[in-house]
């Protein structure tokens, strides 16, 4: 990532109706003067703008300035991004940078079901960027590393024992390879891998749907147990700020093609239990899994209880250790410090998830 990665006057952003993408849009509007071209599904530009505004509202980000947003009705899974050739060429000639955070995220689907969006879509993004030599920032994930012993830093390639096992991880790795190959061919491009992303550190706004960590936490309110294992998570507002700072600011000292965002302090399950404020015990992993299996045998159980033990490697395995030494040094140079993810912030997340109904209201005991 070098000076050529400064974002310029016109940024194409994908995934802006999703969780991370919504915060990237907010930070772009807040911290740059660029026009933001947002590719999203919708029949019309007006329909896309409504989806973008709904996402900003959903996460407490206010009302975006419509004069700075150019809604682009399209589809990552379609040839030419679902655009007419003239519109594709027009966009290719306009944008100075692309922030590609759009993807289909599903840890249960096989890779063949995710290829169109996550691989073919990335290929089309690179074709568009290449026409005008626009810089490309590809937002990836630690999921590109499969569960194996050892460490994985910015220079580690997800190959051999470290190759991804989920279909999602496999397609994101395929997208990475396309981006890195384009970089070798002269396109200014970078890959930013994010570890687990948590809610907004200021408002507590979360996206729990499909998030195995929050499903695990919700299960504890049924089973009364949490596994004794640390979990690493980075607040989404900081993740978005860091992505933009690393890619838009010259002179960070981060000159390689890959960056990692990983909070330096893991969260202990005792902190999660304290934030819940309910009678939840932290127990060894094998005892936790046995308890979930026992509850999962009940006919009226939440089906997720049967699946959670299968997610242990992903949520709690910590293998390989995802490290970010070069990126952390670059963030230090930029004056960016990870906000603490501690019991007060976890409590803010819990209150927000209770307000939406994802977590049940706390049990109140009578004092007689």
Tab-separated table of C-alpha atoms in Angstrom:
chain	number	residue	atom	x	y	z
A	1	UNK	CA	0.000	0.000	0.000
A	2	UNK	CA	1.701	3.128	-1.195
A	3	UNK	CA	0.885	6.706	-2.077
A	4	UNK	CA	-0.868	5.532	-5.256
A	5	UNK	CA	-3.608	4.087	-3.074
A	6	UNK	CA	-4.992	7.499	-2.083
A	7	UNK	CA	-8.666	7.319	-2.853
A	8	UNK	CA	-9.166	10.352	-5.044
A	9	UNK	CA	-12.377	12.098	-6.068
A	10	UNK	CA	-14.664	9.191	-6.971
A	11	UNK	CA	-14.842	5.950	-4.985
A	12	UNK	CA	-16.799	2.867	-5.983
A	13	UNK	CA	-18.004	1.063	-2.856
A	14	UNK	CA	-19.556	-2.401	-2.877
A	15	UNK	CA	-21.389	-3.973	0.051
A	16	UNK	CA	-22.643	-0.650	1.425
A	17	UNK	CA	-25.999	-2.137	2.466
A	18	UNK	CA	-24.206	-4.655	4.694
A	19	UNK	CA	-22.726	-4.226	8.168
A	20	UNK	CA	-19.087	-3.379	7.437
A	21	UNK	CA	-19.971	-1.648	4.176
A	22	UNK	CA	-22.442	0.669	5.902
A	23	UNK	CA	-19.703	1.858	8.249
A	24	UNK	CA	-17.263	2.251	5.356
A	25	UNK	CA	-19.805	4.486	3.609
A	26	UNK	CA	-20.300	6.499	6.789
A	27	UNK	CA	-16.539	6.971	7.251
A	28	UNK	CA	-16.050	7.911	3.589
A	29	UNK	CA	-18.750	10.572	3.848
A	30	UNK	CA	-17.366	11.776	7.175
A	31	UNK	CA	-13.666	11.772	6.363
A	32	UNK	CA	-13.325	12.515	2.634
A	33	UNK	CA	-14.740	14.867	0.020
A	34	UNK	CA	-15.143	12.082	-2.532
A	35	UNK	CA	-18.305	11.154	-4.353
A	36	UNK	CA	-19.250	7.610	-3.396
A	37	UNK	CA	-20.648	5.380	-6.135
A	38	UNK	CA	-22.496	2.572	-4.337
A	39	UNK	CA	-23.170	-0.624	-6.270
A	40	UNK	CA	-26.113	-2.519	-4.805
A	41	UNK	CA	-29.098	-4.548	-5.906
A	42	UNK	CA	-32.179	-2.532	-6.833
A	43	UNK	CA	-34.397	-1.834	-9.806
A	44	UNK	CA	-33.653	1.892	-9.813
A	45	UNK	CA	-31.192	4.386	-8.384
A	46	UNK	CA	-33.933	5.564	-6.025
A	47	UNK	CA	-34.437	2.012	-4.726
A	48	UNK	CA	-30.690	1.620	-4.125
A	49	UNK	CA	-30.565	4.942	-2.273
A	50	UNK	CA	-33.428	3.824	-0.034
A	51	UNK	CA	-31.533	0.616	0.813
A	52	UNK	CA	-28.394	2.611	1.613
A	53	UNK	CA	-30.341	4.995	3.841
A	54	UNK	CA	-32.051	2.081	5.586
A	55	UNK	CA	-28.674	0.495	6.382
A	56	UNK	CA	-27.342	3.773	7.803
A	57	UNK	CA	-30.465	4.120	9.941
A	58	UNK	CA	-30.347	0.479	11.080
A	59	UNK	CA	-26.893	0.959	12.587
A	60	UNK	CA	-27.528	4.405	14.057
A	61	UNK	CA	-25.354	6.249	11.538
A	62	UNK	CA	-27.797	9.027	10.740
A	63	UNK	CA	-29.010	10.211	7.348
A	64	UNK	CA	-26.329	10.219	4.646
A	65	UNK	CA	-25.893	13.225	2.374
A	66	UNK	CA	-27.563	12.143	-0.902
A	67	UNK	CA	-25.601	14.753	-2.875
A	68	UNK	CA	-22.395	12.797	-2.156
A	69	UNK	CA	-23.819	9.387	-3.118
A	70	UNK	CA	-24.245	8.016	-6.612
A	71	UNK	CA	-26.501	4.936	-6.353
A	72	UNK	CA	-25.568	2.273	-8.912
A	73	UNK	CA	-28.205	-0.451	-9.414
A	74	UNK	CA	-26.269	-3.632	-10.155
A	75	UNK	CA	-25.359	-7.118	-9.028
A	76	UNK	CA	-21.950	-8.548	-8.163
A	77	UNK	CA	-23.110	-11.973	-9.307
A	78	UNK	CA	-24.016	-10.809	-12.816
A	79	UNK	CA	-21.768	-10.298	-15.859
A	80	UNK	CA	-20.472	-6.714	-16.058
A	81	UNK	CA	-21.865	-6.245	-12.523
A	82	UNK	CA	-25.366	-6.211	-13.977
A	83	UNK	CA	-24.652	-2.944	-15.811
A	84	UNK	CA	-25.254	-2.032	-19.425
A	85	UNK	CA	-21.986	-1.793	-21.319
A	86	UNK	CA	-22.220	1.970	-21.639
A	87	UNK	CA	-22.812	2.357	-17.870
A	88	UNK	CA	-19.961	-0.045	-17.059
A	89	UNK	CA	-17.579	1.956	-19.280
A	90	UNK	CA	-18.814	5.253	-17.833
A	91	UNK	CA	-18.203	4.052	-14.290
A	92	UNK	CA	-14.789	2.652	-15.214
A	93	UNK	CA	-13.808	6.062	-16.559
A	94	UNK	CA	-15.054	7.921	-13.493
A	95	UNK	CA	-13.804	6.066	-10.427
A	96	UNK	CA	-10.376	6.713	-8.943
A	97	UNK	CA	-10.570	3.914	-6.358
A	98	UNK	CA	-12.651	0.860	-5.521
A	99	UNK	CA	-13.441	-0.378	-2.009
A	100	UNK	CA	-14.694	-3.896	-2.613
A	101	UNK	CA	-16.349	-5.093	0.584
A	102	UNK	CA	-19.350	-6.778	-0.997
A	103	UNK	CA	-19.598	-10.571	-0.690
A	104	UNK	CA	-22.025	-13.352	0.009
A	105	UNK	CA	-21.204	-14.453	3.546
A	106	UNK	CA	-22.406	-17.949	4.363
A	107	UNK	CA	-20.291	-20.432	6.289
A	108	UNK	CA	-22.526	-23.404	5.492
A	109	UNK	CA	-22.844	-23.156	1.709
A	110	UNK	CA	-20.306	-24.896	-0.549
A	111	UNK	CA	-17.978	-22.746	-2.616
A	112	UNK	CA	-19.817	-23.471	-5.890
A	113	UNK	CA	-22.855	-21.614	-4.520
A	114	UNK	CA	-20.767	-18.542	-3.657
A	115	UNK	CA	-18.567	-18.374	-6.745
A	116	UNK	CA	-20.722	-15.995	-8.763
A	117	UNK	CA	-20.715	-13.205	-6.184
A	118	UNK	CA	-17.387	-13.735	-4.443
A	119	UNK	CA	-15.134	-14.759	-7.329
A	120	UNK	CA	-16.732	-13.774	-10.633
A	121	UNK	CA	-17.884	-10.511	-9.056
A	122	UNK	CA	-14.337	-9.714	-7.953
A	123	UNK	CA	-13.093	-10.471	-11.457
A	124	UNK	CA	-15.572	-7.944	-12.870
A	125	UNK	CA	-14.565	-5.354	-10.262
A	126	UNK	CA	-10.932	-5.753	-11.332
A	127	UNK	CA	-11.906	-5.458	-14.993
A	128	UNK	CA	-13.683	-2.187	-14.264
A	129	UNK	CA	-10.807	-0.846	-12.150
A	130	UNK	CA	-8.204	-1.923	-14.685
A	131	UNK	CA	-9.803	0.103	-17.465
A	132	UNK	CA	-8.923	3.328	-15.661
A	133	UNK	CA	-6.104	2.088	-13.392
A	134	UNK	CA	-8.226	2.785	-10.313
A	135	UNK	CA	-6.791	1.576	-7.016
A	136	UNK	CA	-8.521	-1.489	-5.542
A	137	UNK	CA	-8.931	-2.282	-1.857
A	138	UNK	CA	-10.258	-5.808	-1.353
A	139	UNK	CA	-11.821	-6.377	2.061
A	140	UNK	CA	-11.135	-10.003	2.969
A	141	UNK	CA	-11.315	-12.141	6.090
A	142	UNK	CA	-9.291	-14.311	8.458
A	143	UNK	CA	-11.585	-17.094	7.253
A	144	UNK	CA	-9.128	-17.588	4.356
A	145	UNK	CA	-7.019	-19.547	6.849
A	146	UNK	CA	-8.184	-23.029	7.760
A	147	UNK	CA	-7.820	-24.415	11.304
A	148	UNK	CA	-4.212	-25.500	11.745
A	149	UNK	CA	-1.412	-25.049	14.247
A	150	UNK	CA	0.993	-22.158	13.850
A	151	UNK	CA	0.659	-18.457	13.107
A	152	UNK	CA	-0.558	-16.391	10.185
A	153	UNK	CA	0.677	-12.834	9.704
A	154	UNK	CA	0.527	-10.492	6.721
A	155	UNK	CA	3.186	-12.482	4.850
A	156	UNK	CA	1.563	-15.898	5.382
A	157	UNK	CA	-0.100	-17.530	2.391
A	158	UNK	CA	-3.232	-19.646	3.043
A	159	UNK	CA	-1.767	-22.784	1.479
A	160	UNK	CA	-1.164	-26.382	2.510
A	161	UNK	CA	-2.404	-27.042	6.037
A	162	UNK	CA	-3.531	-23.401	6.257
A	163	UNK	CA	-5.794	-23.453	3.216
A	164	UNK	CA	-9.432	-22.526	3.912
A	165	UNK	CA	-12.005	-25.232	4.565
A	166	UNK	CA	-15.302	-23.332	4.365
A	167	UNK	CA	-16.787	-22.483	1.000
A	168	UNK	CA	-16.848	-18.836	2.040
A	169	UNK	CA	-13.149	-18.890	2.953
A	170	UNK	CA	-12.279	-20.656	-0.284
A	171	UNK	CA	-14.071	-18.094	-2.444
A	172	UNK	CA	-12.596	-15.165	-0.542
A	173	UNK	CA	-9.134	-16.662	-1.020
A	174	UNK	CA	-9.858	-17.053	-4.733
A	175	UNK	CA	-10.805	-13.372	-4.798
A	176	UNK	CA	-7.559	-12.483	-3.028
A	177	UNK	CA	-5.538	-14.329	-5.645
A	178	UNK	CA	-7.247	-12.393	-8.418
A	179	UNK	CA	-6.465	-9.103	-6.676
A	180	UNK	CA	-2.837	-10.013	-5.989
A	181	UNK	CA	-2.371	-11.140	-9.596
A	182	UNK	CA	-3.781	-7.806	-10.793
A	183	UNK	CA	-1.311	-6.050	-8.509
A	184	UNK	CA	1.548	-8.000	-10.075
A	185	UNK	CA	0.289	-6.809	-13.460
A	186	UNK	CA	0.556	-3.189	-12.350
A	187	UNK	CA	-2.845	-2.357	-10.859
A	188	UNK	CA	-2.548	-0.538	-7.492
A	189	UNK	CA	-4.278	-3.040	-5.241
A	190	UNK	CA	-4.261	-4.275	-1.655
A	191	UNK	CA	-5.928	-6.946	0.472
A	192	UNK	CA	-7.188	-6.158	3.986
A	193	UNK	CA	-8.099	-9.217	6.031
A	194	UNK	CA	-10.434	-8.587	8.944
A	195	UNK	CA	-10.675	-10.859	11.958
A	196	UNK	CA	-13.984	-11.088	13.829
A	197	UNK	CA	-15.867	-7.777	13.654
A	198	UNK	CA	-17.994	-6.668	16.624
A	199	UNK	CA	-20.532	-3.877	17.056
A	200	UNK	CA	-20.072	-0.121	17.076
A	201	UNK	CA	-17.966	0.916	20.070
A	202	UNK	CA	-20.010	4.112	20.487
A	203	UNK	CA	-23.635	3.066	20.010
A	204	UNK	CA	-23.373	-0.698	20.520
A	205	UNK	CA	-25.121	-1.335	17.181
A	206	UNK	CA	-24.494	-4.959	16.160
A	207	UNK	CA	-25.288	-7.341	13.349
A	208	UNK	CA	-26.007	-10.649	15.122
A	209	UNK	CA	-27.793	-12.474	12.299
A	210	UNK	CA	-25.634	-15.401	11.258
A	211	UNK	CA	-22.852	-14.377	13.668
A	212	UNK	CA	-21.753	-17.550	15.419
A	213	UNK	CA	-20.326	-15.669	18.414
A	214	UNK	CA	-23.618	-13.975	19.264
A	215	UNK	CA	-25.474	-17.226	18.644
A	216	UNK	CA	-23.108	-18.806	21.161
A	217	UNK	CA	-23.867	-16.045	23.663
A	218	UNK	CA	-27.607	-16.449	23.148
A	219	UNK	CA	-27.290	-20.191	23.741
A	220	UNK	CA	-25.790	-19.489	27.160
A	221	UNK	CA	-29.095	-18.008	28.288
A	222	UNK	CA	-30.639	-21.435	27.665
A	223	UNK	CA	-27.828	-23.715	28.784
A	224	UNK	CA	-26.326	-21.565	31.554
A	225	UNK	CA	-22.767	-22.139	30.316
A	226	UNK	CA	-20.119	-20.434	28.208
A	227	UNK	CA	-16.908	-22.100	27.007
A	228	UNK	CA	-13.645	-21.138	28.684
A	229	UNK	CA	-11.896	-19.768	25.595
A	230	UNK	CA	-10.889	-16.282	24.454
A	231	UNK	CA	-12.489	-14.606	21.438
A	232	UNK	CA	-10.922	-11.812	19.430
A	233	UNK	CA	-13.118	-9.045	18.038
A	234	UNK	CA	-12.660	-5.557	16.593
A	235	UNK	CA	-15.411	-2.913	16.800
A	236	UNK	CA	-16.812	-2.210	13.353
A	237	UNK	CA	-16.385	1.575	13.557
A	238	UNK	CA	-12.674	1.174	14.233
A	239	UNK	CA	-12.329	-1.462	11.506
A	240	UNK	CA	-13.863	0.902	8.939
A	241	UNK	CA	-11.703	3.814	10.093
A	242	UNK	CA	-8.563	1.658	9.918
A	243	UNK	CA	-9.355	0.347	6.435
A	244	UNK	CA	-9.702	3.885	5.104
A	245	UNK	CA	-6.676	5.237	6.966
A	246	UNK	CA	-4.399	2.448	5.790
A	247	UNK	CA	-5.437	2.810	2.178
A	248	UNK	CA	-5.967	6.564	1.858
A	249	UNK	CA	-3.006	7.875	3.847
A	250	UNK	CA	0.462	7.867	2.297
A	251	UNK	CA	3.555	7.289	4.380
A	252	UNK	CA	2.145	4.716	6.802
A	253	UNK	CA	5.115	2.438	6.220
A	254	UNK	CA	2.793	-0.398	5.180
A	255	UNK	CA	4.182	-1.211	1.744
A	256	UNK	CA	3.167	-4.858	1.316
A	257	UNK	CA	0.062	-6.080	-0.494
A	258	UNK	CA	-1.734	-7.509	2.578
A	259	UNK	CA	-2.835	-6.025	5.893
A	260	UNK	CA	-4.464	-7.694	8.910
A	261	UNK	CA	-6.880	-6.096	11.358
A	262	UNK	CA	-6.900	-7.939	14.671
A	263	UNK	CA	-7.599	-6.544	18.126
A	264	UNK	CA	-4.511	-7.052	20.328
A	265	UNK	CA	-6.542	-8.045	23.393
A	266	UNK	CA	-8.837	-11.093	23.279
A	267	UNK	CA	-12.119	-11.068	25.182
A	268	UNK	CA	-12.461	-13.580	28.020
A	269	UNK	CA	-15.750	-15.399	28.430
A	270	UNK	CA	-15.876	-14.308	32.069
A	271	UNK	CA	-16.268	-10.752	30.743
A	272	UNK	CA	-19.105	-11.876	28.478
A	273	UNK	CA	-20.832	-13.585	31.419
A	274	UNK	CA	-20.459	-10.418	33.502
A	275	UNK	CA	-21.972	-8.335	30.716
A	276	UNK	CA	-24.985	-10.658	30.511
A	277	UNK	CA	-25.642	-10.157	34.217
A	278	UNK	CA	-27.282	-13.571	34.477
A	279	UNK	CA	-26.356	-16.845	36.216
A	280	UNK	CA	-24.031	-18.128	33.488
A	281	UNK	CA	-20.955	-20.245	34.301
A	282	UNK	CA	-17.727	-20.439	32.321
A	283	UNK	CA	-16.736	-24.094	31.920
A	284	UNK	CA	-14.072	-26.097	30.030
A	285	UNK	CA	-14.687	-26.572	26.305
A	286	UNK	CA	-15.526	-30.269	26.520
A	287	UNK	CA	-18.049	-29.657	29.318
A	288	UNK	CA	-19.626	-26.829	27.326
A	289	UNK	CA	-19.965	-29.022	24.229
A	290	UNK	CA	-21.467	-31.853	26.285
A	291	UNK	CA	-23.995	-29.469	27.820
A	292	UNK	CA	-25.041	-28.222	24.386
A	293	UNK	CA	-25.414	-31.782	23.108
A	294	UNK	CA	-27.613	-32.604	26.101
A	295	UNK	CA	-29.860	-29.598	25.480
A	296	UNK	CA	-29.855	-30.318	21.755
A	297	UNK	CA	-31.505	-33.699	22.378
A	298	UNK	CA	-34.644	-32.022	23.633
A	299	UNK	CA	-37.405	-31.889	21.012
A	300	UNK	CA	-38.209	-28.242	21.752
A	301	UNK	CA	-34.615	-27.005	21.667
A	302	UNK	CA	-33.315	-24.173	19.502
A	303	UNK	CA	-31.789	-25.952	16.458
A	304	UNK	CA	-28.688	-23.793	16.770
A	305	UNK	CA	-27.735	-25.753	19.899
A	306	UNK	CA	-27.081	-28.777	17.687
A	307	UNK	CA	-24.861	-26.756	15.355
A	308	UNK	CA	-22.804	-24.728	17.804
A	309	UNK	CA	-20.406	-27.519	18.860
A	310	UNK	CA	-19.497	-27.873	15.179
A	311	UNK	CA	-18.475	-24.207	15.122
A	312	UNK	CA	-15.937	-24.533	17.923
A	313	UNK	CA	-12.924	-24.491	15.600
A	314	UNK	CA	-14.090	-21.271	13.956
A	315	UNK	CA	-15.316	-19.349	16.988
A	316	UNK	CA	-12.926	-20.550	19.651
A	317	UNK	CA	-10.167	-22.577	18.082
A	318	UNK	CA	-7.685	-19.739	17.657
A	319	UNK	CA	-5.825	-21.822	15.081
A	320	UNK	CA	-3.781	-20.547	13.432
A	321	UNK	CA	-3.001	-17.493	15.542
A	322	UNK	CA	-3.987	-14.553	13.358
A	323	UNK	CA	-1.286	-11.905	13.803
A	324	UNK	CA	-0.924	-8.346	12.552
A	325	UNK	CA	2.538	-6.992	13.447
A	326	UNK	CA	3.077	-4.822	10.352
A	327	UNK	CA	-0.446	-3.447	10.336
A	328	UNK	CA	-0.383	-2.646	14.060
A	329	UNK	CA	2.840	-0.680	13.564
A	330	UNK	CA	1.271	1.215	10.664
A	331	UNK	CA	-1.821	2.013	12.758
A	332	UNK	CA	0.429	3.283	15.547
A	333	UNK	CA	2.089	5.652	13.066
A	334	UNK	CA	-1.353	6.919	12.115
A	335	UNK	CA	-2.249	7.475	15.767
A	336	UNK	CA	-5.030	4.873	15.660
A	337	UNK	CA	-5.578	2.757	18.779
A	338	UNK	CA	-8.003	-0.130	19.063
A	339	UNK	CA	-10.849	0.740	21.456
A	340	UNK	CA	-11.011	-1.604	24.452
A	341	UNK	CA	-13.483	-4.468	24.137
A	342	UNK	CA	-14.224	-4.960	27.823
A	343	UNK	CA	-17.180	-5.628	30.094
A	344	UNK	CA	-18.653	-2.093	29.736
A	345	UNK	CA	-18.602	-2.304	25.920
A	346	UNK	CA	-19.890	-5.877	25.963
A	347	UNK	CA	-22.694	-4.656	28.217
A	348	UNK	CA	-23.526	-1.995	25.632
A	349	UNK	CA	-23.720	-4.721	22.956
A	350	UNK	CA	-25.956	-6.860	25.182
A	351	UNK	CA	-28.332	-3.977	25.866
A	352	UNK	CA	-28.576	-3.202	22.162
A	353	UNK	CA	-29.260	-6.847	21.286
A	354	UNK	CA	-31.926	-7.022	23.997
A	355	UNK	CA	-33.561	-3.901	22.601
A	356	UNK	CA	-33.881	-5.594	19.182
A	357	UNK	CA	-35.170	-8.871	20.649
A	358	UNK	CA	-32.188	-10.941	19.539
A	359	UNK	CA	-31.403	-11.572	23.196
A	360	UNK	CA	-34.238	-12.042	25.686
A	361	UNK	CA	-34.826	-9.526	28.437
A	362	UNK	CA	-32.943	-10.261	31.658
A	363	UNK	CA	-34.585	-12.489	34.221
A	364	UNK	CA	-35.762	-10.455	37.187
A	365	UNK	CA	-35.989	-12.256	40.487
A	366	UNK	CA	-38.497	-11.294	43.160
A	367	UNK	CA	-37.150	-9.965	46.438
A	368	UNK	CA	-40.315	-11.034	48.227
